[in-house]
Tab-separated table of C-alpha atoms in Angstrom:
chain	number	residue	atom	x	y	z
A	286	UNK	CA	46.257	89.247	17.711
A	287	UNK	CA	50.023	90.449	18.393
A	288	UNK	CA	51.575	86.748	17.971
A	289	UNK	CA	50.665	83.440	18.086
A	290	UNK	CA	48.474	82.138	20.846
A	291	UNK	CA	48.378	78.445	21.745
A	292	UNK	CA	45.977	77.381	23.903
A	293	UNK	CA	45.996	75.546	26.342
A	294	UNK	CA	49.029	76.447	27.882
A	295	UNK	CA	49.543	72.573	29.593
A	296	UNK	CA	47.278	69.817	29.307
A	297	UNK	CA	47.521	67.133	31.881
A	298	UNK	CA	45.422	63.893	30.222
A	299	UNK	CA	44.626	60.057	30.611
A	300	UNK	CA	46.857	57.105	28.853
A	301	UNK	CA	44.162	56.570	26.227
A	302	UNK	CA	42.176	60.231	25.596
A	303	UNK	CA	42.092	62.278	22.997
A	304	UNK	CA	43.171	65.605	23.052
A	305	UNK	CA	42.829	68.657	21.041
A	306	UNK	CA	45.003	71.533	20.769
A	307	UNK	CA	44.634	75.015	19.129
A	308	UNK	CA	46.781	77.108	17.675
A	309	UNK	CA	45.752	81.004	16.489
A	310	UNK	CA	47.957	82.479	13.996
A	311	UNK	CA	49.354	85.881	13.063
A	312	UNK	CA	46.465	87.216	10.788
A	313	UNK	CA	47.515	87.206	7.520
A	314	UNK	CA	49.908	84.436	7.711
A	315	UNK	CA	49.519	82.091	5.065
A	316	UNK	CA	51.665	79.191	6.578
A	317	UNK	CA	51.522	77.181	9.612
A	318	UNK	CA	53.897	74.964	11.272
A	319	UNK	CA	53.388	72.452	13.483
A	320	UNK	CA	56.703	71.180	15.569
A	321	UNK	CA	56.905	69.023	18.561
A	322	UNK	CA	59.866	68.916	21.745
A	323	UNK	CA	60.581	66.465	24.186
A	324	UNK	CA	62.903	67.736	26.823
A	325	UNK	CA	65.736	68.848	25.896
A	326	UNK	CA	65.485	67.919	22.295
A	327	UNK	CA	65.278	69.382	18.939
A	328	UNK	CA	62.235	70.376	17.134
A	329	UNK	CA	60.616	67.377	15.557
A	330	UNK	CA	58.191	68.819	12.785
A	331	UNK	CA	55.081	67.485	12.806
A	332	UNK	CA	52.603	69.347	10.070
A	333	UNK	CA	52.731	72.127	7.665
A	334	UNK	CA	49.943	74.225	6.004
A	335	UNK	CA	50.382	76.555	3.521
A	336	UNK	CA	47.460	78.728	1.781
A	337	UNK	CA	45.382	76.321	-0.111
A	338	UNK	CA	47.629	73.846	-0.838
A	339	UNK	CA	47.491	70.265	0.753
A	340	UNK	CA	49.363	69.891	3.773
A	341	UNK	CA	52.274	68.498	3.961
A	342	UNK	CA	51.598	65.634	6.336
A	343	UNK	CA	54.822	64.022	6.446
A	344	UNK	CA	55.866	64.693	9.807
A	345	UNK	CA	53.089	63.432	11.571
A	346	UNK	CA	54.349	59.853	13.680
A	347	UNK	CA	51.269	57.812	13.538
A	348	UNK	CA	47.909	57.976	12.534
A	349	UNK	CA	46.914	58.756	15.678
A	350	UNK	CA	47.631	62.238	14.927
A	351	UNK	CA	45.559	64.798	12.698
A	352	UNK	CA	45.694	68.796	11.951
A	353	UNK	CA	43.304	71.015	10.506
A	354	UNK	CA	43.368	74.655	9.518
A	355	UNK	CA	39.734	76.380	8.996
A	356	UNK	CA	39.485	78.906	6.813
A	357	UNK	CA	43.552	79.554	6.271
A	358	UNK	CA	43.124	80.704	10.165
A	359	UNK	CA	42.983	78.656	13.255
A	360	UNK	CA	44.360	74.971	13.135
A	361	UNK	CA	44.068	72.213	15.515
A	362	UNK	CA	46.112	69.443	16.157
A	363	UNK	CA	43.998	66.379	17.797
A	364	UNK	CA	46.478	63.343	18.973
A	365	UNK	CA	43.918	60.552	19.993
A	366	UNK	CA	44.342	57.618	21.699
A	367	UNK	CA	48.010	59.289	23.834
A	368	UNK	CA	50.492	57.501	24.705
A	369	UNK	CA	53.216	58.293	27.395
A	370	UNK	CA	55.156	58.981	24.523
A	371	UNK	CA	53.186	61.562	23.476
A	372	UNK	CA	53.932	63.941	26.336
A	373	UNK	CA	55.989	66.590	24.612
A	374	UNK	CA	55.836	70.292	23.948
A	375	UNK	CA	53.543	71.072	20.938
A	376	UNK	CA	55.125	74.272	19.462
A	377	UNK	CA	52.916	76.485	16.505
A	378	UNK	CA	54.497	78.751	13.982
A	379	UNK	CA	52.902	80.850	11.695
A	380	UNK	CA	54.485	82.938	8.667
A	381	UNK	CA	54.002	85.205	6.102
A	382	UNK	CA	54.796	83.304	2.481
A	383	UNK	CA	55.468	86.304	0.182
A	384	UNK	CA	58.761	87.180	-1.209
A	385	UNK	CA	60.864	84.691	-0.233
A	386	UNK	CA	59.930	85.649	3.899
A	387	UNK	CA	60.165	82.464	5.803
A	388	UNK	CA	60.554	83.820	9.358
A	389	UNK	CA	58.737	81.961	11.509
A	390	UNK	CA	57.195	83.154	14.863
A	391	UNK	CA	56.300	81.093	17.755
A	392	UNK	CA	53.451	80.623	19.971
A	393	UNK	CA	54.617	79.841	23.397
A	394	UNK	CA	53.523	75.971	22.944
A	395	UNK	CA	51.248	73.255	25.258
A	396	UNK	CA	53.082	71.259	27.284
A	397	UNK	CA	51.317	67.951	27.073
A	398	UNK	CA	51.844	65.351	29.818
A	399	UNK	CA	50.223	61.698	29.561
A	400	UNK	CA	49.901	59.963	32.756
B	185	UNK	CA	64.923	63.360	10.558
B	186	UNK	CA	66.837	66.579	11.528
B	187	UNK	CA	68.119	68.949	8.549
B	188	UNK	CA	70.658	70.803	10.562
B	189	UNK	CA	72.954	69.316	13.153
B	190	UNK	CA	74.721	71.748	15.360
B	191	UNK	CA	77.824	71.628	17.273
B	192	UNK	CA	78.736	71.940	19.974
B	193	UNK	CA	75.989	70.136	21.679
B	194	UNK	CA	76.058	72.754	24.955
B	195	UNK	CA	78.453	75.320	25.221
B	196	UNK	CA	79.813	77.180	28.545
B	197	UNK	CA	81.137	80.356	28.902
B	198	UNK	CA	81.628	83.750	31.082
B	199	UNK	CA	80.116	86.908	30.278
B	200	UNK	CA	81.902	88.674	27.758
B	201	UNK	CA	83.823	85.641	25.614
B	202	UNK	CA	82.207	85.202	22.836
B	203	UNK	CA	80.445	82.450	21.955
B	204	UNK	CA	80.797	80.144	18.458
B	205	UNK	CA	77.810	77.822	17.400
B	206	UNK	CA	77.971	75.618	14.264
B	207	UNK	CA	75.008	74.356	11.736
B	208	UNK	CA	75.548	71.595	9.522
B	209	UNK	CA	72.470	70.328	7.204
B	210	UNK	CA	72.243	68.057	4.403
B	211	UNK	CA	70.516	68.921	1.566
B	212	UNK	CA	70.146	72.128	-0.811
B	213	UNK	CA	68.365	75.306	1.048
B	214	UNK	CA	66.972	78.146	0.179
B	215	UNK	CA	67.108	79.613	3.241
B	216	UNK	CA	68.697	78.840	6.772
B	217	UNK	CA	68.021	80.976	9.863
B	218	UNK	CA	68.602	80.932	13.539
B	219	UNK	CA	66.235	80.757	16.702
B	220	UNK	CA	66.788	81.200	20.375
B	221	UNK	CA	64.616	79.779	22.605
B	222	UNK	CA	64.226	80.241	26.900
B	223	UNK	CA	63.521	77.732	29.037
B	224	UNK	CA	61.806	75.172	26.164
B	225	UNK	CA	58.989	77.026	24.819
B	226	UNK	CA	58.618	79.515	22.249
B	227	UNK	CA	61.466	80.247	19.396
B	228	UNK	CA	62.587	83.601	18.649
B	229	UNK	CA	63.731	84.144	15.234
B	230	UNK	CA	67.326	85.660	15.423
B	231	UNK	CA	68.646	85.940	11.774
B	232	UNK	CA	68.112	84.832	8.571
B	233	UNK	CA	70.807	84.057	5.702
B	234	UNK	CA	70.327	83.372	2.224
B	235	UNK	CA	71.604	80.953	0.201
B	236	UNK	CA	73.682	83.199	-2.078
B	237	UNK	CA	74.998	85.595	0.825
B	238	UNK	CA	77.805	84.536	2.494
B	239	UNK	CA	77.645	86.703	5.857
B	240	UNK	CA	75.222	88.556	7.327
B	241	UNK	CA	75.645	90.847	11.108
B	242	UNK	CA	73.097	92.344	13.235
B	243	UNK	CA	73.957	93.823	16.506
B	244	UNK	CA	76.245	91.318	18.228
B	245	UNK	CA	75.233	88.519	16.105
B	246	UNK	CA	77.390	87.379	12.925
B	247	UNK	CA	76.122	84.342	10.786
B	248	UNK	CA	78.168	83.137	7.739
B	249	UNK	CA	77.223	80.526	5.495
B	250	UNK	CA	79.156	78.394	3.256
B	251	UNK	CA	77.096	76.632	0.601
B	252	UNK	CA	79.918	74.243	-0.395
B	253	UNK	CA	80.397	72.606	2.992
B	254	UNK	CA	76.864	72.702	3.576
B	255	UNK	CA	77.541	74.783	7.294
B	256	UNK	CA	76.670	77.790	8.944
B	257	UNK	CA	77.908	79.480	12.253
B	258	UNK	CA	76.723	81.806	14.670
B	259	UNK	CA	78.792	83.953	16.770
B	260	UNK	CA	77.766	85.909	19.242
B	261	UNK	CA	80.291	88.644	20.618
B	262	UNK	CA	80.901	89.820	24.196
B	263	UNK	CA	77.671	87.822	25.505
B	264	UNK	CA	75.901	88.478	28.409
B	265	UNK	CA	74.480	86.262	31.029
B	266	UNK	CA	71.011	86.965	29.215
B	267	UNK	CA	72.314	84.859	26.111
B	268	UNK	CA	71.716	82.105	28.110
B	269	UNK	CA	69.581	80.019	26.056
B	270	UNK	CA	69.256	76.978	23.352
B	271	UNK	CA	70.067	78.067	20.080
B	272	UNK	CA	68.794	76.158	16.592
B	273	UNK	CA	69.206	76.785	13.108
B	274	UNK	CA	66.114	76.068	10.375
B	275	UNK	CA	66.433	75.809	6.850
B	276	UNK	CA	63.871	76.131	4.557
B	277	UNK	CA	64.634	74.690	0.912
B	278	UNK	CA	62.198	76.359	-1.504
B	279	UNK	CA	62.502	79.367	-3.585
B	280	UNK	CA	59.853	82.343	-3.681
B	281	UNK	CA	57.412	81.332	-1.084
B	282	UNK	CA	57.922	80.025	2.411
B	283	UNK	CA	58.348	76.201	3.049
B	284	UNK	CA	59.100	73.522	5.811
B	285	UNK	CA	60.998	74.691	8.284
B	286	UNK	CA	63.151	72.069	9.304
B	287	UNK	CA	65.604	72.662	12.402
B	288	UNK	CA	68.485	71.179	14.015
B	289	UNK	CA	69.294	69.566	17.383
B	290	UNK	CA	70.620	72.905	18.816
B	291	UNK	CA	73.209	74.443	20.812
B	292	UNK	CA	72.259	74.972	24.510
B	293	UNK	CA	74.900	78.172	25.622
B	294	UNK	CA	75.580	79.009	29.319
B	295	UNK	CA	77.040	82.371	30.066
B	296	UNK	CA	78.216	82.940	33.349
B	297	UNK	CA	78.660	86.156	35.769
């Protein structure tokens, strides 16, 4: 595709379900960001993938939270078990590792409310 | 933990002032770039810096860096009520491939008419 897609675009859930949500990067983009935003804040990272190389998982807040990334493509980010706290904006990046290019570009995010 | 801290927090201003936003981070970098992002969702990459340039322009936007005091700035000249937006700088701290990203708290600008 053109950018990155996230998907959905909000996700209204239950105190106590899990959720998944997907994030399709730029094709050919080797690394992929995971960030998260409460209102008004600053961009709390969360996960980061890059080629074949074990995530770097140190952003994640509890172990409620997991990523994957099939086939250096598509990644999902599952958050089981939300909280109220978890309602944020999950924001995807992807970008092209080669040369020293670290310009990330955005998908448009999932807003997720807990209720 | 936030890399970059920027100042001011929000920033108000008419239509063609220009407008001065500050970066500071912590640790070594590689790289450190700047975002805007509308109404809290996706980030648009603005400009990026390296660590061994000093100042860097395109279009109305001029970044400089300074390594030593471990700061950047962004000005943007005779803004336009389309500026309006939250601003954030990144910096990445690994040579020769891409790394975390890690950003600040950001700026939130307000130009007005």
């Amino acid at each position: 595709g053109a950018g990155v897609s996230q998907s959905p675009s909000n996700k209204v859930t239950e105190k106590g379900k899990d959720v998944e949500l997907r994030c399709d990067p730029i094709s050919g983009h080797t690394a992929l960001y995971w960030y998260r935003q409460s209102l008004g804040q600053g961009l709390e990272f969360l996960i980061y993938f890059q080629g074949n190389s074990a995530p770097d998982k140190s952003g994640l807040p509890s172990d409620r939270f997991s990523a994957e990334r099939t086939g250096g493509s598509v990644s999902t980010l599952t958050i089981q078990r939300t909280q109220q706290e978890d309602s944020a904006v999950y924001l995807c990046a992807s970008s092209l590792a080669s040369g020293g290019h670290t310009e990330a570009f955005f998908g448009q995010g999932t807003r997720l409310t807990v209720v | 933990s936030q890399q970059g801290e920027e100042d001011p927090q929000a920033l108000s201003i008419q239509e063609g002032e220009n407008a001065t936003m500050n970066c500071s981070y912590k640790t070594s970098i590689n790289n450190l770039q700047w975002y805007r992002q509308n109404s809290g969702r996706g980030l648009v990459h603005l400009i990026l810096i390296r660590s061994n340039e000093r100042e860097k322009h395109s279009g109305r936007l001029r970044v400089t860096l300074d390594t030593s005091k471990k700061s950047s700035s962004l000005l943007i000249t005779a803004s336009r009520a389309a500026d309006t937006a939250s601003y954030f700088c990144a910096t990445d701290n690994k040579p020769g491939t891409a790394s975390k990203l890690t950003f600040g708290t950001g700026t939130r600008l307000q130009v007005t008419l």
